[in-house]
CSV table of C-alpha atoms in Angstrom, one decimal:
chain,number,residue,atom,x,y,z
D,1,MET,CA,-37.7,-12.4,-9.5
D,2,ARG,CA,-41.2,-13.4,-8.3
D,3,SER,CA,-42.4,-11.9,-5.0
D,4,HIS,CA,-42.7,-14.4,-2.2
D,5,LEU,CA,-46.0,-12.8,-1.2
D,6,PHE,CA,-47.5,-13.9,-4.6
D,7,THR,CA,-46.2,-17.4,-4.8
D,8,PRO,CA,-48.8,-20.2,-4.4
D,9,ALA,CA,-48.6,-22.3,-1.1
D,10,GLN,CA,-50.2,-25.3,0.6
D,11,VAL,CA,-52.2,-25.4,3.8
D,12,GLY,CA,-52.5,-29.2,4.1
D,13,PRO,CA,-54.4,-30.3,1.0
D,14,LEU,CA,-55.7,-26.8,0.3
D,15,THR,CA,-53.7,-24.8,-2.4
D,16,LEU,CA,-53.8,-20.9,-1.9
D,17,ALA,CA,-52.9,-18.6,-4.9
D,18,ASN,CA,-50.7,-16.4,-2.7
D,19,ARG,CA,-49.5,-15.9,0.9
D,20,ILE,CA,-52.0,-13.2,1.9
D,21,VAL,CA,-54.6,-14.4,4.5
D,22,ILE,CA,-57.5,-12.3,5.6
D,23,ALA,CA,-57.7,-12.8,9.3
D,24,PRO,CA,-61.1,-13.2,11.1
D,25,MET,CA,-62.6,-9.9,12.2
D,26,CYS,CA,-65.7,-9.8,14.4
D,27,GLN,CA,-68.5,-7.6,13.0
D,28,TYR,CA,-71.0,-7.7,15.9
D,29,SER,CA,-73.8,-7.6,13.4
D,30,ALA,CA,-75.5,-10.9,13.7
D,31,ASP,CA,-79.1,-11.4,14.8
D,32,ASN,CA,-79.5,-14.2,17.4
D,33,GLY,CA,-76.3,-15.8,16.1
D,34,CYS,CA,-77.4,-15.6,12.5
D,35,MET,CA,-75.5,-13.8,9.8
D,36,THR,CA,-77.3,-10.8,8.1
D,37,ASP,CA,-77.0,-8.8,4.9
D,38,TRP,CA,-74.1,-7.0,6.5
D,39,HIS,CA,-72.0,-10.1,6.3
D,40,THR,CA,-72.9,-10.6,2.6
D,41,MET,CA,-71.5,-7.1,2.0
D,42,HIS,CA,-68.5,-7.5,4.3
D,43,LEU,CA,-67.3,-10.9,3.1
D,44,GLY,CA,-68.3,-10.2,-0.5
D,45,GLN,CA,-65.9,-7.2,-0.8
D,46,LEU,CA,-63.1,-9.1,0.8
D,47,ALA,CA,-63.7,-12.1,-1.4
D,48,VAL,CA,-62.8,-10.1,-4.5
D,49,SER,CA,-59.7,-8.6,-2.9
D,50,GLY,CA,-57.2,-11.0,-4.5
D,51,ALA,CA,-56.0,-12.5,-1.2
D,52,GLY,CA,-55.3,-16.2,-0.9
D,53,LEU,CA,-57.7,-17.0,1.9
D,54,LEU,CA,-60.7,-15.4,3.5
D,55,THR,CA,-61.5,-16.3,7.1
D,56,ILE,CA,-65.0,-15.8,8.6
D,57,GLU,CA,-65.0,-14.1,12.0
D,58,ALA,CA,-64.9,-15.8,15.3
D,59,THR,CA,-68.0,-17.9,15.3
D,60,ALA,CA,-69.4,-19.2,18.6
D,61,VAL,CA,-70.0,-22.9,19.0
D,62,LYS,CA,-72.6,-22.2,21.8
D,63,PRO,CA,-74.8,-19.3,22.5
D,64,GLU,CA,-72.9,-18.8,25.8
D,65,GLY,CA,-69.6,-18.7,23.8
D,66,ARG,CA,-70.4,-15.5,22.0
D,67,ILE,CA,-68.4,-12.5,22.9
D,68,THR,CA,-71.4,-10.2,22.5
D,69,TYR,CA,-75.1,-10.8,21.8
D,70,ALA,CA,-74.5,-9.7,18.3
D,71,ASP,CA,-71.8,-12.3,17.5
D,72,VAL,CA,-72.1,-14.9,14.7
D,73,GLY,CA,-72.8,-18.5,15.9
D,74,LEU,CA,-72.9,-21.9,14.3
D,75,TYR,CA,-74.9,-23.8,16.9
D,76,SER,CA,-78.3,-24.1,15.4
D,77,ASP,CA,-80.1,-24.9,12.1
D,78,GLU,CA,-81.0,-21.3,11.8
D,79,CYS,CA,-77.4,-20.2,12.2
D,80,GLU,CA,-76.3,-22.8,9.6
D,81,ARG,CA,-79.0,-21.7,7.1
D,82,ALA,CA,-78.1,-18.0,7.4
D,83,MET,CA,-74.4,-18.7,7.0
D,84,HIS,CA,-75.0,-21.0,4.1
D,85,GLY,CA,-77.0,-18.3,2.4
D,86,VAL,CA,-74.2,-15.7,2.8
D,87,VAL,CA,-71.5,-18.1,1.6
D,88,GLU,CA,-73.5,-19.2,-1.3
D,89,SER,CA,-74.0,-15.6,-2.4
D,90,VAL,CA,-70.4,-14.7,-2.0
D,91,ARG,CA,-69.3,-17.9,-3.9
D,92,ARG,CA,-71.5,-17.0,-6.8
D,93,TRP,CA,-68.9,-14.2,-7.6
D,94,SER,CA,-65.7,-15.5,-6.1
D,95,ASP,CA,-63.8,-18.7,-5.9
D,96,MET,CA,-61.5,-17.6,-3.1
D,97,PRO,CA,-61.2,-20.3,-0.5
D,98,ILE,CA,-63.2,-19.5,2.6
D,99,ALA,CA,-62.2,-20.7,6.1
D,100,ILE,CA,-64.1,-20.2,9.4
D,101,GLN,CA,-62.8,-19.6,13.0
D,102,LEU,CA,-64.6,-21.5,15.6
D,103,ALA,CA,-64.6,-20.0,19.0
D,104,HIS,CA,-65.8,-19.9,22.6
D,105,ALA,CA,-65.3,-16.7,24.5
D,106,GLY,CA,-65.3,-18.2,28.0
D,107,ARG,CA,-65.1,-15.6,30.7
D,108,LYS,CA,-64.9,-12.8,28.1
D,109,ALA,CA,-68.3,-13.6,26.8
D,110,SER,CA,-71.6,-11.7,27.5
D,111,THR,CA,-70.3,-8.2,26.7
D,112,ASP,CA,-71.8,-5.2,24.9
D,113,VAL,CA,-70.7,-4.4,21.4
D,114,PRO,CA,-67.5,-2.4,21.1
D,115,TRP,CA,-69.0,0.9,20.0
D,116,LYS,CA,-71.2,0.9,23.1
D,117,GLY,CA,-68.2,0.4,25.4
D,118,GLY,CA,-67.8,-3.4,25.3
D,119,ALA,CA,-68.4,-3.8,29.1
D,120,GLN,CA,-69.6,-7.1,30.5
D,121,LEU,CA,-73.4,-7.5,30.7
D,122,PRO,CA,-74.2,-9.6,33.8
D,123,PRO,CA,-76.9,-12.3,33.8
D,124,PRO,CA,-79.8,-10.1,34.8
D,125,HIS,CA,-79.2,-7.9,31.8
D,126,ALA,CA,-81.5,-8.6,28.8
D,127,HIS,CA,-78.4,-9.2,26.6
D,128,GLY,CA,-76.3,-10.9,29.2
D,129,TRP,CA,-75.8,-14.5,30.5
D,130,GLN,CA,-73.8,-16.6,32.8
D,131,THR,CA,-70.3,-17.2,31.5
D,132,GLU,CA,-68.3,-20.4,31.8
D,133,ALA,CA,-64.5,-20.8,32.1
D,134,PRO,CA,-61.7,-23.2,33.4
D,135,SER,CA,-61.9,-21.5,36.8
D,136,SER,CA,-64.3,-19.1,38.5
D,137,LEU,CA,-62.0,-16.1,37.9
D,138,ALA,CA,-63.4,-13.0,36.2
D,139,PHE,CA,-61.6,-11.1,33.5
D,140,HIS,CA,-62.0,-7.8,35.3
D,141,GLU,CA,-62.2,-7.9,39.1
D,142,ASN,CA,-65.7,-6.2,39.0
D,143,ASP,CA,-67.2,-8.6,36.4
D,144,HIS,CA,-69.7,-11.2,37.3
D,145,PRO,CA,-67.5,-14.4,37.7
D,146,PRO,CA,-67.8,-17.3,35.4
D,147,ILE,CA,-68.9,-20.8,36.4
D,148,ALA,CA,-65.9,-23.3,36.4
D,149,LEU,CA,-66.6,-26.0,33.9
D,150,ASP,CA,-67.1,-29.5,35.3
D,151,ARG,CA,-66.7,-32.7,33.4
D,152,ASP,CA,-70.1,-32.5,31.9
D,153,GLY,CA,-69.4,-28.9,30.9
D,154,LEU,CA,-66.1,-29.9,29.3
D,155,LYS,CA,-67.8,-32.6,27.3
D,156,ASP,CA,-70.6,-30.1,26.3
D,157,VAL,CA,-68.0,-27.6,25.0
D,158,ARG,CA,-65.9,-30.2,23.2
D,159,ASP,CA,-69.1,-31.6,21.5
D,160,ALA,CA,-70.2,-28.1,20.5
D,161,PHE,CA,-66.9,-27.5,18.7
D,162,VAL,CA,-67.4,-30.8,16.8
D,163,ALA,CA,-71.0,-30.0,16.0
D,164,ALA,CA,-70.1,-26.6,14.7
D,165,ALA,CA,-67.2,-28.1,12.6
D,166,ARG,CA,-69.6,-30.5,11.0
D,167,ARG,CA,-72.0,-27.7,10.2
D,168,ALA,CA,-69.1,-25.8,8.6
D,169,VAL,CA,-68.4,-28.9,6.5
D,170,ASN,CA,-72.1,-29.0,5.5
D,171,ILE,CA,-71.9,-25.4,4.4
D,172,GLY,CA,-69.0,-26.3,2.2
D,173,LEU,CA,-66.3,-24.1,3.9
D,174,ASP,CA,-62.8,-25.0,2.8
D,175,ALA,CA,-60.9,-24.9,6.1
D,176,ILE,CA,-61.5,-24.6,9.9
D,177,GLN,CA,-59.5,-22.7,12.4
D,178,LEU,CA,-59.8,-23.1,16.2
D,179,HIS,CA,-59.6,-19.9,18.2
D,180,GLY,CA,-57.0,-20.5,20.9
D,181,ALA,CA,-55.9,-16.9,21.3
D,182,HIS,CA,-56.8,-13.5,22.7
D,183,GLY,CA,-58.0,-14.6,26.1
D,184,TYR,CA,-60.9,-16.8,24.9
D,185,LEU,CA,-61.8,-20.2,26.3
D,186,LEU,CA,-59.0,-22.4,24.9
D,187,HIS,CA,-56.5,-19.8,25.7
D,188,GLN,CA,-57.9,-19.6,29.2
D,189,PHE,CA,-57.2,-23.3,29.8
D,190,LEU,CA,-53.6,-22.7,28.5
D,191,SER,CA,-52.6,-19.8,30.7
D,192,PRO,CA,-51.8,-20.2,34.4
D,193,LEU,CA,-53.3,-16.8,35.0
D,194,SER,CA,-56.8,-18.0,34.1
D,195,ASN,CA,-56.6,-21.7,34.8
D,196,ARG,CA,-56.4,-22.5,38.6
D,197,ARG,CA,-57.9,-26.0,38.3
D,198,HIS,CA,-56.7,-28.8,40.5
D,199,ASP,CA,-57.7,-31.7,38.3
D,200,GLU,CA,-56.0,-33.2,35.2
D,201,TYR,CA,-56.9,-30.0,33.3
D,202,GLY,CA,-54.9,-27.6,35.5
D,203,GLY,CA,-51.5,-27.1,37.0
D,204,SER,CA,-48.7,-28.4,34.9
D,205,LEU,CA,-48.2,-27.3,31.2
D,206,GLU,CA,-49.2,-30.8,30.1
D,207,ASN,CA,-52.5,-30.6,32.1
D,208,ARG,CA,-53.3,-27.0,30.9
D,209,MET,CA,-52.8,-28.1,27.2
D,210,ARG,CA,-55.0,-31.2,27.7
D,211,PHE,CA,-58.4,-29.6,27.0
D,212,PRO,CA,-57.4,-27.6,23.9
D,213,LEU,CA,-55.7,-30.7,22.5
D,214,GLU,CA,-58.8,-32.7,23.2
D,215,VAL,CA,-60.9,-30.2,21.3
D,216,PHE,CA,-58.4,-30.2,18.4
D,217,ASP,CA,-58.4,-34.0,18.2
D,218,ALA,CA,-62.1,-34.2,18.3
D,219,VAL,CA,-62.6,-31.6,15.5
D,220,ARG,CA,-59.8,-33.1,13.4
D,221,ASP,CA,-61.4,-36.5,13.7
D,222,ALA,CA,-64.8,-35.1,12.7
D,223,VAL,CA,-63.6,-33.1,9.6
D,224,PRO,CA,-62.8,-34.9,6.4
D,225,SER,CA,-59.1,-35.2,5.6
D,226,GLU,CA,-59.3,-32.9,2.6
D,227,LYS,CA,-60.3,-30.0,4.8
D,228,PRO,CA,-57.4,-28.4,6.8
D,229,VAL,CA,-57.8,-27.7,10.4
D,230,SER,CA,-55.6,-25.0,11.9
D,231,ILE,CA,-55.4,-23.0,15.1
D,232,ARG,CA,-54.8,-19.4,16.2
D,233,VAL,CA,-52.8,-18.9,19.4
D,234,SER,CA,-51.5,-16.1,21.5
D,235,GLY,CA,-47.7,-16.5,21.7
D,236,THR,CA,-47.6,-14.7,25.1
D,237,ASP,CA,-49.9,-13.0,27.6
D,238,TRP,CA,-47.5,-10.1,27.9
D,239,ALA,CA,-48.1,-10.4,31.6
D,240,PRO,CA,-45.9,-11.7,34.5
D,241,ASN,CA,-46.2,-15.5,35.2
D,242,GLY,CA,-48.5,-16.0,32.3
D,243,TRP,CA,-48.6,-18.0,29.1
D,244,ASP,CA,-45.3,-17.3,27.2
D,245,ILE,CA,-43.5,-18.2,24.0
D,246,GLU,CA,-41.7,-21.2,25.5
D,247,GLN,CA,-45.0,-22.8,26.4
D,248,THR,CA,-46.5,-21.8,23.0
D,249,VAL,CA,-43.7,-23.7,21.3
D,250,GLU,CA,-44.4,-26.8,23.3
D,251,PHE,CA,-48.1,-26.5,22.5
D,252,ALA,CA,-47.3,-26.0,18.8
D,253,ARG,CA,-45.2,-29.2,18.8
D,254,ALA,CA,-48.0,-31.2,20.3
D,255,LEU,CA,-50.4,-29.8,17.6
D,256,ASP,CA,-47.9,-30.5,14.8
D,257,ALA,CA,-47.6,-34.1,16.0
D,258,ARG,CA,-51.4,-34.4,15.8
D,259,GLY,CA,-51.7,-33.2,12.2
D,260,CYS,CA,-52.5,-29.6,12.7
D,261,ASN,CA,-52.3,-28.0,9.2
D,262,ALA,CA,-51.3,-24.4,10.2
D,263,ILE,CA,-50.7,-22.2,13.2
D,264,HIS,CA,-51.6,-18.5,13.3
D,265,VAL,CA,-49.5,-16.7,16.0
D,266,SER,CA,-51.0,-13.6,17.6
D,267,SER,CA,-50.6,-12.5,21.2
D,268,GLY,CA,-52.2,-11.0,24.3
D,269,GLY,CA,-55.9,-10.6,25.3
D,270,LEU,CA,-55.9,-12.8,28.4
D,271,SER,CA,-55.0,-10.3,31.1
D,272,PRO,CA,-55.9,-6.6,31.8
D,273,ALA,CA,-52.3,-6.4,33.2
D,274,GLN,CA,-50.8,-7.0,29.8
D,275,LYS,CA,-48.2,-4.5,28.8
D,276,ILE,CA,-47.5,-4.6,25.0
D,277,ALA,CA,-44.9,-2.6,23.1
D,278,VAL,CA,-46.9,-2.3,20.0
D,279,GLY,CA,-45.2,-1.5,16.7
D,280,PRO,CA,-44.9,-2.8,13.1
D,281,GLY,CA,-44.3,-6.6,13.2
D,282,TYR,CA,-44.2,-6.7,17.0
D,283,GLN,CA,-45.6,-10.3,16.9
D,284,VAL,CA,-43.2,-11.6,14.2
D,285,PRO,CA,-40.6,-12.8,16.7
D,286,LEU,CA,-43.3,-15.0,18.2
D,287,ALA,CA,-44.0,-16.5,14.8
D,288,ARG,CA,-40.3,-17.0,14.1
D,289,ALA,CA,-39.9,-19.0,17.4
D,290,VAL,CA,-42.8,-21.2,16.5
D,291,LYS,CA,-41.7,-21.7,12.9
D,292,ALA,CA,-38.3,-22.9,14.1
D,293,ALA,CA,-40.0,-25.7,16.1
D,294,VAL,CA,-42.6,-27.1,13.8
D,295,LYS,CA,-43.1,-28.4,10.2
D,296,MET,CA,-46.6,-27.0,9.7
D,297,PRO,CA,-47.0,-23.6,8.0
D,298,VAL,CA,-46.9,-20.6,10.3
D,299,ILE,CA,-49.0,-17.4,9.9
D,300,ALA,CA,-47.6,-14.1,11.1
D,301,VAL,CA,-49.9,-11.2,12.0
D,302,GLY,CA,-49.8,-7.8,13.7
D,303,LEU,CA,-49.2,-4.4,12.1
D,304,ILE,CA,-47.6,-5.9,9.0
D,305,ASN,CA,-49.2,-3.3,6.8
D,306,ASP,CA,-46.4,-2.3,4.5
D,307,PHE,CA,-45.9,-4.3,1.2
D,308,GLU,CA,-42.1,-4.5,1.7
D,309,HIS,CA,-42.4,-5.4,5.3
D,310,ALA,CA,-44.8,-8.3,4.5
D,311,GLU,CA,-42.4,-9.5,1.9
D,312,SER,CA,-39.4,-9.3,4.2
D,313,VAL,CA,-41.0,-11.5,6.8
D,314,LEU,CA,-41.5,-14.2,4.2
D,315,VAL,CA,-38.0,-13.8,2.7
D,316,ALA,CA,-36.4,-14.0,6.2
D,317,GLY,CA,-38.3,-17.3,6.8
D,318,ASP,CA,-40.0,-16.0,9.9
D,319,ALA,CA,-43.4,-17.2,8.6
D,320,ASP,CA,-45.1,-18.8,5.6
D,321,PHE,CA,-48.1,-16.5,5.4
D,322,ILE,CA,-49.0,-12.9,6.3
D,323,ALA,CA,-52.4,-12.3,7.9
D,324,LEU,CA,-54.1,-8.9,7.6
D,325,ALA,CA,-57.2,-7.7,9.5
D,326,ARG,CA,-57.7,-4.0,10.1
D,327,ALA,CA,-55.6,-3.2,7.1
D,328,MET,CA,-58.0,-5.0,4.9
D,329,LEU,CA,-61.0,-3.1,6.4
D,330,TYR,CA,-59.3,0.1,5.7
D,331,ASN,CA,-58.1,-0.9,2.2
D,332,PRO,CA,-59.9,-4.0,0.9
D,333,ARG,CA,-57.8,-3.8,-2.3
D,334,TRP,CA,-54.5,-4.2,-0.3
D,335,PRO,CA,-53.5,-7.3,-2.3
D,336,TRP,CA,-54.1,-5.5,-5.6
D,337,HIS,CA,-51.8,-2.7,-4.6
D,338,ALA,CA,-49.2,-5.1,-3.3
D,339,ALA,CA,-49.3,-7.0,-6.5
D,340,ALA,CA,-48.8,-3.8,-8.5
D,341,HIS,CA,-45.9,-2.8,-6.2
D,342,PHE,CA,-44.1,-6.1,-6.8
D,343,GLY,CA,-45.0,-6.5,-10.5
D,344,ALA,CA,-47.0,-9.5,-9.7
D,345,ARG,CA,-50.4,-10.7,-10.9
D,346,VAL,CA,-53.6,-11.0,-9.0
D,347,LYS,CA,-57.1,-12.2,-9.8
D,348,ALA,CA,-59.9,-9.6,-10.1
D,349,PRO,CA,-63.5,-10.1,-11.0
D,350,ASP,CA,-64.5,-9.6,-14.7
D,351,GLN,CA,-66.6,-6.6,-13.7
D,352,TYR,CA,-63.5,-4.7,-12.4
D,353,LEU,CA,-61.0,-5.6,-15.1
D,354,ARG,CA,-61.3,-2.2,-16.8
D,355,SER,CA,-60.1,-0.5,-13.5
D,356,GLN,CA,-56.6,-1.8,-14.2
D,357,PRO,CA,-54.2,1.2,-14.3
D,358,ALA,CA,-52.4,1.7,-17.6
D,359,ARG,CA,-49.1,1.8,-15.8
D,360,PHE,CA,-49.7,-1.7,-14.3
D,361,ARG,CA,-50.4,-3.7,-17.5
D,362,GLY,CA,-50.8,-7.4,-16.7
D,363,LEU,CA,-51.7,-6.8,-13.1
D,364,PHE,CA,-55.0,-8.7,-13.2
D,365,ASP,CA,-54.6,-12.3,-14.0
D,366,LEU,CA,-56.8,-12.7,-17.0
D,367,ARG,CA,-55.7,-16.4,-17.3
D,368,ALA,CA,-57.2,-17.3,-13.9
D,369,ASP,CA,-60.5,-18.4,-15.5
D,370,ASP,CA,-58.9,-19.9,-18.7
């Protein structure tokens, strides 16, 4: 019986060879928003992993939308040229579909890189800048507060998402994901903990969803129909009186009706007060709730590192795809090992075919290039 993990599947018009999705992972290794040789190495090794889809890390649509000064951006010709060069190099050796996650960090922007503590860098700092958000509420109480976006600011952000999406299409990327999770700008509009506006973009659930939906609609309209547009959401803030799974389901239904091609269900990141009981598959119930409410494919993520566990999530119908992040950094050949475990086949580059273990004859799909 064929493994669910290794059956082909559709994300809108895009066909994926299997159900393994490499989630976006920030590398904090860009130069002024431009990708570097590190990204060629990083994405290159993941592109020969045998997964179904590779997603480029959270990519800022404005300089002010970067999490750190070392984040990747897609807001200038220089950024576009750098990314095009990396993608072109990777594609020379791999035909794995490549997606990009477009993002704006909002009040969580202007921080140091994680290995230097990740603290906010206020505007006077050489690597800091003034942040922007739905409301003038800082993430940490001692942070420099963001400026609340006015109507011109909202239009500027919305237009920046569209411009970045068009650059992604110019580069030839296969799919676009909007980052609406982990406490970044679109999530900040959704959550009542970070959105204290008194206009049509704040207050009720309908109002809090308005700007993220406007961004989705604008991007969807700007991207050719053959390119899927998806979104990543936090299913809950894990904090009292915050964004929760019931609101997530309503948001997912609105996106589904607008032609969203997939929804990736993560959680948390909005409030320092969050309390998360972390364990294997701890976010799967969130994906399950969303999947019961929508027609579009649902991607589950969060400590799904065991092969059998990943398979069981699909068999149970809790999700349509499994996303891996840290597990792929630790073991970039996870899909090879999973395929060997299930007696499935996976594509490998010609240069690595002789690494196939004798006990797993037929593991590498030699017919893939026929």
